[in-house]
Short mmCIF file of C-alpha atoms and ligand atoms in Angstrom, two decimals:
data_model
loop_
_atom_site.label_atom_id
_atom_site.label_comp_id
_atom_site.label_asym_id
_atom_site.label_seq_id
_atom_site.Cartn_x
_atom_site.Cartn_y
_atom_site.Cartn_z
CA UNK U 1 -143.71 77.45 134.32
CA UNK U 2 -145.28 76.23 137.57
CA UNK U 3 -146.02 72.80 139.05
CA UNK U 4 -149.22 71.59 140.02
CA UNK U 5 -149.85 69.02 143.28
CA UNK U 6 -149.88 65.65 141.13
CA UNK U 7 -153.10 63.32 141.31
CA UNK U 8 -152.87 60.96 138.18
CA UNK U 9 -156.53 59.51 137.88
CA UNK U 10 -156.91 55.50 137.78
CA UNK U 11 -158.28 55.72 134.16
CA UNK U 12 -154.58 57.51 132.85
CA UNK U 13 -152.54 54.89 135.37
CA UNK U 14 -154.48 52.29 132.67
CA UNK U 15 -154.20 53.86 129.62
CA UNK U 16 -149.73 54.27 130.65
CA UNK U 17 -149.71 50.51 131.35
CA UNK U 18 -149.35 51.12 134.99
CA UNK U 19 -150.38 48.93 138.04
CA UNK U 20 -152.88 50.53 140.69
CA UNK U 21 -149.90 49.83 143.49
CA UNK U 22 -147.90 51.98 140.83
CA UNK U 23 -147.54 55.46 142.83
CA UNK U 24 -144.82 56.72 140.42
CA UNK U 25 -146.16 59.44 138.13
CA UNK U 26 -145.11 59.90 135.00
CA UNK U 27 -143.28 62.88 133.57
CA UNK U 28 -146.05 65.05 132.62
CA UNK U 29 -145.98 68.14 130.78
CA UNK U 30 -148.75 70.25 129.60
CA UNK U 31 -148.98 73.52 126.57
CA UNK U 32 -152.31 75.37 128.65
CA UNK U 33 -154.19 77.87 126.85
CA UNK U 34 -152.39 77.37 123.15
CA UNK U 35 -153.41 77.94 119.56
CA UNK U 36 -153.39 74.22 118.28
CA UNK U 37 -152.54 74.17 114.46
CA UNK U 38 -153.04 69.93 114.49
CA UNK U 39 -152.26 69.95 110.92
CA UNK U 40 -155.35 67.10 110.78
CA UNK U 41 -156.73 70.34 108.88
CA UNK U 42 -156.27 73.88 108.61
CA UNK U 43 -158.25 74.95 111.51
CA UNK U 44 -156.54 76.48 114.18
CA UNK U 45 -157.93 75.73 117.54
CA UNK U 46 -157.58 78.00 120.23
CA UNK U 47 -158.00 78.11 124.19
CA UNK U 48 -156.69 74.55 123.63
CA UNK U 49 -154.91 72.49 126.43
CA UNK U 50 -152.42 70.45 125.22
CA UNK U 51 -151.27 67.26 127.62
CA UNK U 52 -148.05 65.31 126.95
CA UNK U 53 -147.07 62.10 129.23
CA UNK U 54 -143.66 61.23 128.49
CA UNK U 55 -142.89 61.22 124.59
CA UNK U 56 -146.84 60.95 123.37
CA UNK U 57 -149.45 63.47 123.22
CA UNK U 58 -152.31 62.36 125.94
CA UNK U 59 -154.95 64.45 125.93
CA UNK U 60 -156.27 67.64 124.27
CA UNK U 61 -159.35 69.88 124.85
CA UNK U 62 -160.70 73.23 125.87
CA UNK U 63 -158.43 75.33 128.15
CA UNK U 64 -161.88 74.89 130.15
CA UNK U 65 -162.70 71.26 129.96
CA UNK U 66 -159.38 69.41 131.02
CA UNK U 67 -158.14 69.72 134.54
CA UNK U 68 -154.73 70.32 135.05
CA UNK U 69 -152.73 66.75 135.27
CA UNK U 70 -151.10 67.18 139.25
CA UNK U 71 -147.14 67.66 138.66
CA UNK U 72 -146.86 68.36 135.11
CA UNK U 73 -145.05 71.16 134.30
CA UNK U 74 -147.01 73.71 132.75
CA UNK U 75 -145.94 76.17 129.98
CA UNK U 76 -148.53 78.61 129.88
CA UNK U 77 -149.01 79.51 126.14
CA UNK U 78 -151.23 81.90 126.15
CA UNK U 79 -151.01 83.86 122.74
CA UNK U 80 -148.40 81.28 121.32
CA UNK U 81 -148.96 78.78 118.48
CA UNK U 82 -148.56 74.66 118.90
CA UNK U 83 -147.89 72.48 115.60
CA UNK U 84 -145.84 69.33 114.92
CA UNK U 85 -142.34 69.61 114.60
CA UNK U 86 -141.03 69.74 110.76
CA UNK U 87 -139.41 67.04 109.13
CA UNK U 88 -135.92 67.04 106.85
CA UNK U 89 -136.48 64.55 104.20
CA UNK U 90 -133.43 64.70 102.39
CA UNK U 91 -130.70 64.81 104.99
CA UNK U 92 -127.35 63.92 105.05
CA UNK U 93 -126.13 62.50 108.49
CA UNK U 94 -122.00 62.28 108.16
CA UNK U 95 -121.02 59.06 106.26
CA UNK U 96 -118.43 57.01 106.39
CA UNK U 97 -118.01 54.40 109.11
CA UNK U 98 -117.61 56.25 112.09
CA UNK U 99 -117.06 59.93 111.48
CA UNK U 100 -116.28 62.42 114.56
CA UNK U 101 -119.18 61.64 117.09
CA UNK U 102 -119.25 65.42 117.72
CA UNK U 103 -119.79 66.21 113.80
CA UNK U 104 -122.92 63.80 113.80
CA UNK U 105 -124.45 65.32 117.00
CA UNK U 106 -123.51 68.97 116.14
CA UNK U 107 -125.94 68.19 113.20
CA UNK U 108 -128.65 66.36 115.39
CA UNK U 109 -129.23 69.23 117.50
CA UNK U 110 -128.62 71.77 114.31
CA UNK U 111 -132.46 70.23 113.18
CA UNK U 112 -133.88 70.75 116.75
CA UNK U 113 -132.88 73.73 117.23
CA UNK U 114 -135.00 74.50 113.76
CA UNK U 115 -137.98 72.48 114.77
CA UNK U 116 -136.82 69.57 112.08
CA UNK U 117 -137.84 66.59 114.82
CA UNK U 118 -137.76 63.84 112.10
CA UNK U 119 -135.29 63.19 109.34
CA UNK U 120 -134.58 61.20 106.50
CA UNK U 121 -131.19 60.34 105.73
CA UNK U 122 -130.64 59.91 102.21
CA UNK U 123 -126.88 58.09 102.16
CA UNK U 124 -126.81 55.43 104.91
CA UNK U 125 -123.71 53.78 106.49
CA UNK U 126 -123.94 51.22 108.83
CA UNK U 127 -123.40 53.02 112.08
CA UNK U 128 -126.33 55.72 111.56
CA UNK U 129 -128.99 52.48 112.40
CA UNK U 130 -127.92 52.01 115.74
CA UNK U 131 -127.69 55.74 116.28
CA UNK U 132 -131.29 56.19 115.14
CA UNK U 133 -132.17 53.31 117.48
CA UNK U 134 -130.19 55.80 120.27
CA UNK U 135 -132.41 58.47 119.30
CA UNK U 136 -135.37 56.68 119.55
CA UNK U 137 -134.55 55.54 122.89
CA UNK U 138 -133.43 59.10 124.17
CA UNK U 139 -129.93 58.34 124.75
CA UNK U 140 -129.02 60.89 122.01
CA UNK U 141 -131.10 64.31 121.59
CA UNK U 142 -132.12 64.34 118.09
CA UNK U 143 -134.69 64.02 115.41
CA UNK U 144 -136.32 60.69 114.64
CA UNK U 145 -134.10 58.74 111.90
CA UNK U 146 -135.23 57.02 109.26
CA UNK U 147 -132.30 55.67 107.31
CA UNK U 148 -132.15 55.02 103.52
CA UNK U 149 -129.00 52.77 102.93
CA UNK U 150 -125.91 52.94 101.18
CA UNK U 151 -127.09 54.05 97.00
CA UNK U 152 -127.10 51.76 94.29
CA UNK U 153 -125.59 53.41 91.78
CA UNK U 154 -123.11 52.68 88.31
CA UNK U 155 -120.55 51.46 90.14
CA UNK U 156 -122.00 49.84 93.26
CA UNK U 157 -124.88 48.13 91.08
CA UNK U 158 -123.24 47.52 87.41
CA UNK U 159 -124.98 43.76 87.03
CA UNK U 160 -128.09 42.47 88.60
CA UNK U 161 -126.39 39.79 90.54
CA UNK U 162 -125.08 43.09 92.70
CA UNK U 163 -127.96 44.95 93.02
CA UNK U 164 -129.67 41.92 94.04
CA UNK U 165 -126.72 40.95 96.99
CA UNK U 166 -127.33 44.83 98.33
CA UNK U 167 -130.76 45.06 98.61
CA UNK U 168 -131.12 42.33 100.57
CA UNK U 169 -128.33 42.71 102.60
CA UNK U 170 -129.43 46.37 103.64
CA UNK U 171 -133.04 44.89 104.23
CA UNK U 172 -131.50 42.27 106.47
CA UNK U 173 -128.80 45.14 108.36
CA UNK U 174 -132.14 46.68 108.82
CA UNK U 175 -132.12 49.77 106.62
CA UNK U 176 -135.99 51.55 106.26
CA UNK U 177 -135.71 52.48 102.19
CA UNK U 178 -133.02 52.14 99.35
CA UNK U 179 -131.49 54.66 98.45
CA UNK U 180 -130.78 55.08 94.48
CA UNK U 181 -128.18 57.35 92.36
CA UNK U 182 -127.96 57.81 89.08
CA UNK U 183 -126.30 55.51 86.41
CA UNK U 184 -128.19 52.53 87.47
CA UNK U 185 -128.69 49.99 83.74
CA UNK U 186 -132.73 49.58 83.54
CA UNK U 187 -132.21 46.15 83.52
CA UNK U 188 -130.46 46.16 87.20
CA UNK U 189 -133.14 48.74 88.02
CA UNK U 190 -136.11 46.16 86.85
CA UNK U 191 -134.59 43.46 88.64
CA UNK U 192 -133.57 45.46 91.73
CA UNK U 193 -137.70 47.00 91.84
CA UNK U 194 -138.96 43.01 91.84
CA UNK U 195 -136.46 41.91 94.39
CA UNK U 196 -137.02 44.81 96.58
CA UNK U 197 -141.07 44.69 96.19
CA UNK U 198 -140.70 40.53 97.04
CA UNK U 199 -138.21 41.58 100.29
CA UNK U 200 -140.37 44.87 101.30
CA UNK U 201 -138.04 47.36 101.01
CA UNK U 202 -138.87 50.63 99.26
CA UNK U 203 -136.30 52.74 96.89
CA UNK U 204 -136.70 55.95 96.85
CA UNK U 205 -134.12 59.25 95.71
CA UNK U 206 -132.74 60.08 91.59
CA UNK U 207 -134.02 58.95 88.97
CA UNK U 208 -131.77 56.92 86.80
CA UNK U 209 -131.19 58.38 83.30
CA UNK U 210 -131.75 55.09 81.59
CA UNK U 211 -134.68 54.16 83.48
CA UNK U 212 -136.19 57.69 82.81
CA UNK U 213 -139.35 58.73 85.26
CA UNK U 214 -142.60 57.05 84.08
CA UNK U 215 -140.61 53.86 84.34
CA UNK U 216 -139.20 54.64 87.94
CA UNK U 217 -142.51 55.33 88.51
CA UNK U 218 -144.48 52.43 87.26
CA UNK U 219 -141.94 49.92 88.73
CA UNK U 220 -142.99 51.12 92.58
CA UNK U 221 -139.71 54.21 92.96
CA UNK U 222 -141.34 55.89 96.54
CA UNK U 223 -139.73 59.02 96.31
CA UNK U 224 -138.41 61.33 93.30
CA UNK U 225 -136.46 63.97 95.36
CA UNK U 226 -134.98 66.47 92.92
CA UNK U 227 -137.96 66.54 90.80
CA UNK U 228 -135.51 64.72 89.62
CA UNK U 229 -136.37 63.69 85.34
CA UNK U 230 -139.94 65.56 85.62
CA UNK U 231 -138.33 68.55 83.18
CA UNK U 232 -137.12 65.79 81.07
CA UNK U 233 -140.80 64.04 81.11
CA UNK U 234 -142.88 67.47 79.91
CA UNK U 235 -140.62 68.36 76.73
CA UNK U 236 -141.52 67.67 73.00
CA UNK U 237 -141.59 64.53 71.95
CA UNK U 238 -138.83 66.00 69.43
CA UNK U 239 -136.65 66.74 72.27
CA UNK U 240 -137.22 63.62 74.04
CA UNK U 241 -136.11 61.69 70.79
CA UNK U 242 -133.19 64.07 70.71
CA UNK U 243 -131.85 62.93 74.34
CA UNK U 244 -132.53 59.43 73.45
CA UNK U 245 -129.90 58.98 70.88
CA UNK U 246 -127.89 60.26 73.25
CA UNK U 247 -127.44 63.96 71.81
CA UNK U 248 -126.56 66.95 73.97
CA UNK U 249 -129.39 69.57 74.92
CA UNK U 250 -128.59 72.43 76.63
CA UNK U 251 -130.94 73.84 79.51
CA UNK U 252 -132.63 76.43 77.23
CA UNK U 253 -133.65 73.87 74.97
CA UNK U 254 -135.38 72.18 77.43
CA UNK U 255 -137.17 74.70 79.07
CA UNK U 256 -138.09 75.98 75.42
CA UNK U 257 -139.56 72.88 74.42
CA UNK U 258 -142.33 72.22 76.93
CA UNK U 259 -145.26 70.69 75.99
CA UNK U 260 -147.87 71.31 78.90
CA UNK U 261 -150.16 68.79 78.02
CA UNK U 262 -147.50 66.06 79.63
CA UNK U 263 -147.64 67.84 82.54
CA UNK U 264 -150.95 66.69 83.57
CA UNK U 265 -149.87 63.19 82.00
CA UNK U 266 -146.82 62.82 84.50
CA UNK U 267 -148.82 64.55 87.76
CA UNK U 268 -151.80 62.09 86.68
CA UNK U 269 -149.45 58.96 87.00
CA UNK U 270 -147.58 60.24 89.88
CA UNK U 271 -151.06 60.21 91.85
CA UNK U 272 -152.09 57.15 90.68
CA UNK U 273 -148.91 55.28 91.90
CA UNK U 274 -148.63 57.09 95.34
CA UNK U 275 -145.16 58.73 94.13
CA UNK U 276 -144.30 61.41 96.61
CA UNK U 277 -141.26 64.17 95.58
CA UNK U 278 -139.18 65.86 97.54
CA UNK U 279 -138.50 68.78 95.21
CA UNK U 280 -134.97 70.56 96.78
CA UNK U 281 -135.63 73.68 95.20
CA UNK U 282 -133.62 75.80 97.38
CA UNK U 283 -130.10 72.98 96.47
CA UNK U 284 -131.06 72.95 92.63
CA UNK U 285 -130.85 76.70 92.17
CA UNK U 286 -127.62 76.97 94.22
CA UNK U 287 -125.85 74.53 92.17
CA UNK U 288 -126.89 75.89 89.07
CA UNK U 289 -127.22 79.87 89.43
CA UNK U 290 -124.98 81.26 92.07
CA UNK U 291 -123.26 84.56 90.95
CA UNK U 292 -122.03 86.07 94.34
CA UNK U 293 -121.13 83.09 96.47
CA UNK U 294 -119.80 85.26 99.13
CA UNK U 295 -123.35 86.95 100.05
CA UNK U 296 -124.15 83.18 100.69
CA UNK U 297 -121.11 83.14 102.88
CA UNK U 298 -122.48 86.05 105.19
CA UNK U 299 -126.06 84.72 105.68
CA UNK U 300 -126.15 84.35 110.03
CA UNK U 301 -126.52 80.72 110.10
CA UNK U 302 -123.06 79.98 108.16
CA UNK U 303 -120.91 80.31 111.81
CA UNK U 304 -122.45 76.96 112.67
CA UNK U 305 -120.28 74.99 109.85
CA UNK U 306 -116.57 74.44 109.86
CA UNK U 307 -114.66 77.23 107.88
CA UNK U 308 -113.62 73.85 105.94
CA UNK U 309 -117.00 73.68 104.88
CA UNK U 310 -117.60 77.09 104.01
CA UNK U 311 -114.78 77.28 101.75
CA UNK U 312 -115.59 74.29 100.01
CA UNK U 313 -118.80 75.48 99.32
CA UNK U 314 -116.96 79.31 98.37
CA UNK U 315 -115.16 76.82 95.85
CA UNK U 316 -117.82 74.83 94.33
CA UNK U 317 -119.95 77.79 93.35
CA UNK U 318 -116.44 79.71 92.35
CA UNK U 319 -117.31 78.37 88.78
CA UNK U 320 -120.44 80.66 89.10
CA UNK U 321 -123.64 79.61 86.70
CA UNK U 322 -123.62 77.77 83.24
CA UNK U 323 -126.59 79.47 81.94
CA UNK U 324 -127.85 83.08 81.50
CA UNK U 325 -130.09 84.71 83.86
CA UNK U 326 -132.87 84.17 81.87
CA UNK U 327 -132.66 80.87 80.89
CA UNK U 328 -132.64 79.95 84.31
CA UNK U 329 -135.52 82.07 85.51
CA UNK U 330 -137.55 79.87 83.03
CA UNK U 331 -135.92 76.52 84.67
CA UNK U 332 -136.84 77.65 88.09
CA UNK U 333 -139.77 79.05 87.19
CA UNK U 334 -140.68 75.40 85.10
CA UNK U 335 -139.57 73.57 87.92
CA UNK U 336 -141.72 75.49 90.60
CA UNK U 337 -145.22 75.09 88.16
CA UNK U 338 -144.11 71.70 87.59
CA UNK U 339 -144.22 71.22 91.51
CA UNK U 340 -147.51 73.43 92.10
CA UNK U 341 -149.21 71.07 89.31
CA UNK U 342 -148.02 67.78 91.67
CA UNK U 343 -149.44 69.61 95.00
CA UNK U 344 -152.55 70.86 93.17
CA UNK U 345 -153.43 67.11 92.40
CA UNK U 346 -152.51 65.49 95.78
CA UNK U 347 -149.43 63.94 94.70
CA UNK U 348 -147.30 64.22 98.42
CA UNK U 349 -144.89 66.86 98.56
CA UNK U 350 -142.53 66.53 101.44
CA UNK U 351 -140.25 68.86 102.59
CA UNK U 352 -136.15 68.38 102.24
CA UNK U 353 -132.89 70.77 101.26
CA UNK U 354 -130.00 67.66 100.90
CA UNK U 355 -127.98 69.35 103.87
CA UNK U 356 -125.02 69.83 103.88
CA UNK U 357 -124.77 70.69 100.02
CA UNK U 358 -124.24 73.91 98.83
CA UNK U 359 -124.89 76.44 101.34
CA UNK U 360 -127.49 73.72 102.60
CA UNK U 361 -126.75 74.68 106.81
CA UNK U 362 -128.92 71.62 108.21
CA UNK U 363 -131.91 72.82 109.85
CA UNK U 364 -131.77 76.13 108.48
CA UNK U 365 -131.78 75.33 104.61
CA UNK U 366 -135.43 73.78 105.50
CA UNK U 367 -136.65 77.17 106.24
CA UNK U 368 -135.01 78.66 103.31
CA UNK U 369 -136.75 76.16 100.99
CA UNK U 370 -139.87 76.91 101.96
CA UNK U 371 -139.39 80.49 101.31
CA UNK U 372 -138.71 78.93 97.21
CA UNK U 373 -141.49 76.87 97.55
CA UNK U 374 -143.96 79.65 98.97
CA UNK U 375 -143.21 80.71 95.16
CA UNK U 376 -144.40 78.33 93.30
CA UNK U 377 -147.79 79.36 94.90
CA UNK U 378 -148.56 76.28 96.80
CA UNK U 379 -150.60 77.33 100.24
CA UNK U 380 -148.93 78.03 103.57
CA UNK U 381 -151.21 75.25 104.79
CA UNK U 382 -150.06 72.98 101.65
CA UNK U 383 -146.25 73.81 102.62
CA UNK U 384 -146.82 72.81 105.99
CA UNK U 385 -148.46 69.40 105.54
CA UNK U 386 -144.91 68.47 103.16
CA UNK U 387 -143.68 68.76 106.26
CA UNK U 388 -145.89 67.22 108.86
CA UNK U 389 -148.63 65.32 108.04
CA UNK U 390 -147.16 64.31 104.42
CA UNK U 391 -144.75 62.46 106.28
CA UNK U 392 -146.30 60.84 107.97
CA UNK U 393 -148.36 59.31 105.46
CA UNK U 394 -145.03 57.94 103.47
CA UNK U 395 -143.95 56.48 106.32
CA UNK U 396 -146.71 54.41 106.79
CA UNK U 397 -147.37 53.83 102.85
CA UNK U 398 -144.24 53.44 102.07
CA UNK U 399 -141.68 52.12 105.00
CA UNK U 400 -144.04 50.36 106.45
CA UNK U 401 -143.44 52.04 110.06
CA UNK U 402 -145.64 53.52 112.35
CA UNK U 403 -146.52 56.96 111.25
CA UNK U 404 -147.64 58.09 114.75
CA UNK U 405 -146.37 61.95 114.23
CA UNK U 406 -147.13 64.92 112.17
CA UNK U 407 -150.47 65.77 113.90
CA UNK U 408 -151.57 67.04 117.22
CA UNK U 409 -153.65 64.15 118.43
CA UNK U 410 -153.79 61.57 121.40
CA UNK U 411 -151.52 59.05 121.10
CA UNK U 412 -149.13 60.58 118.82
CA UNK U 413 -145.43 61.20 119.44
CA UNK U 414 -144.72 64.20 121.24
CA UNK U 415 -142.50 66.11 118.74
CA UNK U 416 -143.93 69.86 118.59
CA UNK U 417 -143.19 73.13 118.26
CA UNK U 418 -144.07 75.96 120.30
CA UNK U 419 -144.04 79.54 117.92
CA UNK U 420 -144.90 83.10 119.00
CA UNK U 421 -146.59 84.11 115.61
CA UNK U 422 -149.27 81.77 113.28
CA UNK U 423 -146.57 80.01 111.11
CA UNK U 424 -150.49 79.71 108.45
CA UNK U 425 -150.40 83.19 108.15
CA UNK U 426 -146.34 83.60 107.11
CA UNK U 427 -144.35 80.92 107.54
CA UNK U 428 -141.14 82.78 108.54
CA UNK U 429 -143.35 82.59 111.61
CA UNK U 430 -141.91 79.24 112.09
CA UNK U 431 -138.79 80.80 113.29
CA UNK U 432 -140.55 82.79 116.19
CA UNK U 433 -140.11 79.51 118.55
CA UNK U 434 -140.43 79.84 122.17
CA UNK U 435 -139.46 76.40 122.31
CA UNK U 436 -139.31 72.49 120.79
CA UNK U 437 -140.43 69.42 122.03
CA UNK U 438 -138.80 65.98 120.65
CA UNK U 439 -140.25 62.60 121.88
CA UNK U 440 -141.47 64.36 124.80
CA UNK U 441 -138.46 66.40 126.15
CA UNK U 442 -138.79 69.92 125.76
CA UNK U 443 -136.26 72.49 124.95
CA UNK U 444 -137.26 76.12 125.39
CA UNK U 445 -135.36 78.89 123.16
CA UNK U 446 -132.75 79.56 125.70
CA UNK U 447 -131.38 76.24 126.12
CA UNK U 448 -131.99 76.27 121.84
CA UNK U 449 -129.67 79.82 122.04
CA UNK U 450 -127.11 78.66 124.31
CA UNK U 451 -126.68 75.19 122.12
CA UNK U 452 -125.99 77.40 118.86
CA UNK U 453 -123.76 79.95 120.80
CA UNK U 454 -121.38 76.98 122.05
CA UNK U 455 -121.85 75.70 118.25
CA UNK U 456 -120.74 78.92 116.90
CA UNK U 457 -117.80 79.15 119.28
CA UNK U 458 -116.69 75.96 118.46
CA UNK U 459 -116.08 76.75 115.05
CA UNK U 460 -114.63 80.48 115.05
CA UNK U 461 -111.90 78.46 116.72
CA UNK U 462 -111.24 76.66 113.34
CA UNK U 463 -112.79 73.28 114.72
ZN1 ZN Z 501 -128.64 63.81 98.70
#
């Protein structure tokens, strides 16, 4: 890094708000002589000069064309690879009313130190809104927070009059989506979907079992993370009668009842209502297929939880898996041409793992998941947009919020990612990072390192 002599021309001092008497540059930082991957398409751009004024992207052009802004810092990327940060869109951010402040940072920096600059978090209490607003304000390093609220579920939404009291409520406490577990009566559902379309507040997360998906869907549901009920939407009509009256069906006679003609039906009216999923392959196959829980315990990213954690993981998968092996090949398998089908379409895909569940390490599970859902054959490119881009567009489509991230372009938050190794070409190239920039600050790898090292320390000493 070196510093240039700083002359901020009148035409930026305009564009930052500033006064001509203002004399006070801005902090400036600029990426000079990067591989842009803007993820506004799947060109990457190279020779590219890449100028960040506090937390937004400024200006970017030819290595050639744009002078050097006088006292930024410059990272000279030669060689390296710049794309938005990554986004988590089925987190969990400690609940409860005010767990250990340490716990709920630990996991903050856990996603920047993966790249993840924006989360979702999918179980809301009321003390994570004023910590996103902390975020947002840089008082706390960590991603961008959007914040479902507490779930409506069996118990917390039994009658309509109940539902009704929440929703509004969390609108009013300022909550970006509603968050929904299963159990919910489709009559509460119906009325919950009219009061929450009349208030603005999307729902988004399971799909309740009464409600079933083409319902969720045609009443306005914003997310289906899970793919949660799409198995249950492509089997024989027989089978579908079958669960109706309320009679068991195991997993293999689901998967061996498949009629792919619904398929297309259930992709076709997922794209027509602007449904995004959030598939969680890498969670779905841990909770139902795990035979040797203790390789999962050895994988290098396990010292950053509590041993309590570990072992209640070691526990949960103790029971090992329900079904034989090759009964749940097929359900993976279904599940992942289920998924390719949505992407192949254009339904939105976005990226998300439901940290901390089941050998879900926050930050890290992301990467694992897109390993899974490299298998289902969607595109590196494809992958990467869940992530970016994708995300963007729910947030604007769907929260209603300013969806001002996700690409390299002027004027969009500064959250990026600064890789060794073209992430397009394999994405366990997203783990080569020299460095990662959120809302502007920048953390290379060794302040990254020394934040995991301190993390890792913390808990061989049992904390
Ligand atoms: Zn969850």
């Amino acid at each position: 890094m070196e510093r240039f002599a700083y002359h901020l021309p009148m035409v930026i001092l305009v564009l930052l708000g500033c006064t001509s008497q203002d004399t006070n540059p801005r902090e400036a930082m600029v990426f000079r002589d990067v591989n842009v991957l803007s993820m506004e398409n799947e060109a990457v751009l190279s020779g590219q000069t890449v100028v960040i004024i506090e937390d937004m992207i400024h200006e970017i052009g030819s290595f050639q064309e744009i002078q050097p802004v006088g006292g930024a810092t410059v990272i000279d990327a030669t060689g390296m690879y710049l794309m938005p940060g990554l986004a988590e869109m089925h987190a969990h951010v400690p609940p409860g009313d005010s767990p250990p402040r340490d716990q709920v940072e630990d996991i903050l920096f856990l996603y920047i130190a993966n790249g993840v600059t924006t989360i979702r978090g999918m179980l809301g209490s009321d003390y994570q809104i004023p910590l996103a607003q902390e975020i947002e304000r840089g008082d706390v390093l960590g991603p961008t927070f959007y914040v479902a609220a507490p779930s409506l579920s069996r118990t917390s939404a039994a009658d309509m009059a109940s539902a009704e009291r929440l929703v509004r409520e969390h609108k009013s406490a300022g909550y970006h989506l509603q968050k929904i577990h299963p159990g919910v009566p489709i009559e509460v559902w119906d009325h919950m979907a009219s009061i929450s379309k009349e208030i603005d507040l999307t729902f988004g997360g399971h799909v309740p079992a009464d409600v079933g998906l083409v319902h969720a869907i045609e009443t306005g549901i914003s997310t289906v993370d899970h793919l949660d009920g799409y198995v249950q939407a492509v089997v024989s009509d027989d089978v579908v009668s079958q669960i109706n009256t309320g009679r068991p069906i195991n997993l293999q006679g689901l998967v061996s009842s498949v009629d792919e003609s619904k398929i297309n039906e259930i992709v076709q009216l997922s794209l027509e209502n602007d449904v995004y999923v959030v598939p969680t392959l890498y969670l779905w196959e841990n909770l139902y297929g795990i035979t040797d829980p203790s390789a999962f315990l050895m994988q290098p990213e396990m010292k950053y939880v509590s041993a309590a954690q570990r072992e209640v993981w070691r526990r949960q998968a103790a029971a090992g898996p329900r079904d034989s092996p090759d009964v749940l090949e097929e359900f993976f398998d279904l599940r992942k041409r289920i998924l390719k089908a949505l992407s192949d379409a254009g339904v939105g895909i976005l990226m998300g793992t439901d940290s901390p569940q089941m050998f879900n390490v926050p930050g890290f599970a992301l990467h694992r998941e897109l390993e899974l859902v490299g298998e289902s054959g969607m595109s590196n490119y494809e992958i990467l947009r869940s992530g970016t881009s994708s995300v963007a567009r729910y947030v604007s489509n769907h929260l209603g919020l300013d969806g001002n991230f996700g690409t390299i372009a002027p004027g969009q938050r500064a959250d990026l990612v600064l890789l060794g190794s073209n992430p397009l070409e394999d994405l366990s190239n997203l783990t080569d990072r020299i460095g990662v920039m959120v809302r502007g600050r920048w953390l290379p790898r060794t302040e990254i390192d020394e934040g995991l090292s301190a993390l890792a320390h913390k808990h061989s000493l049992g904390n």
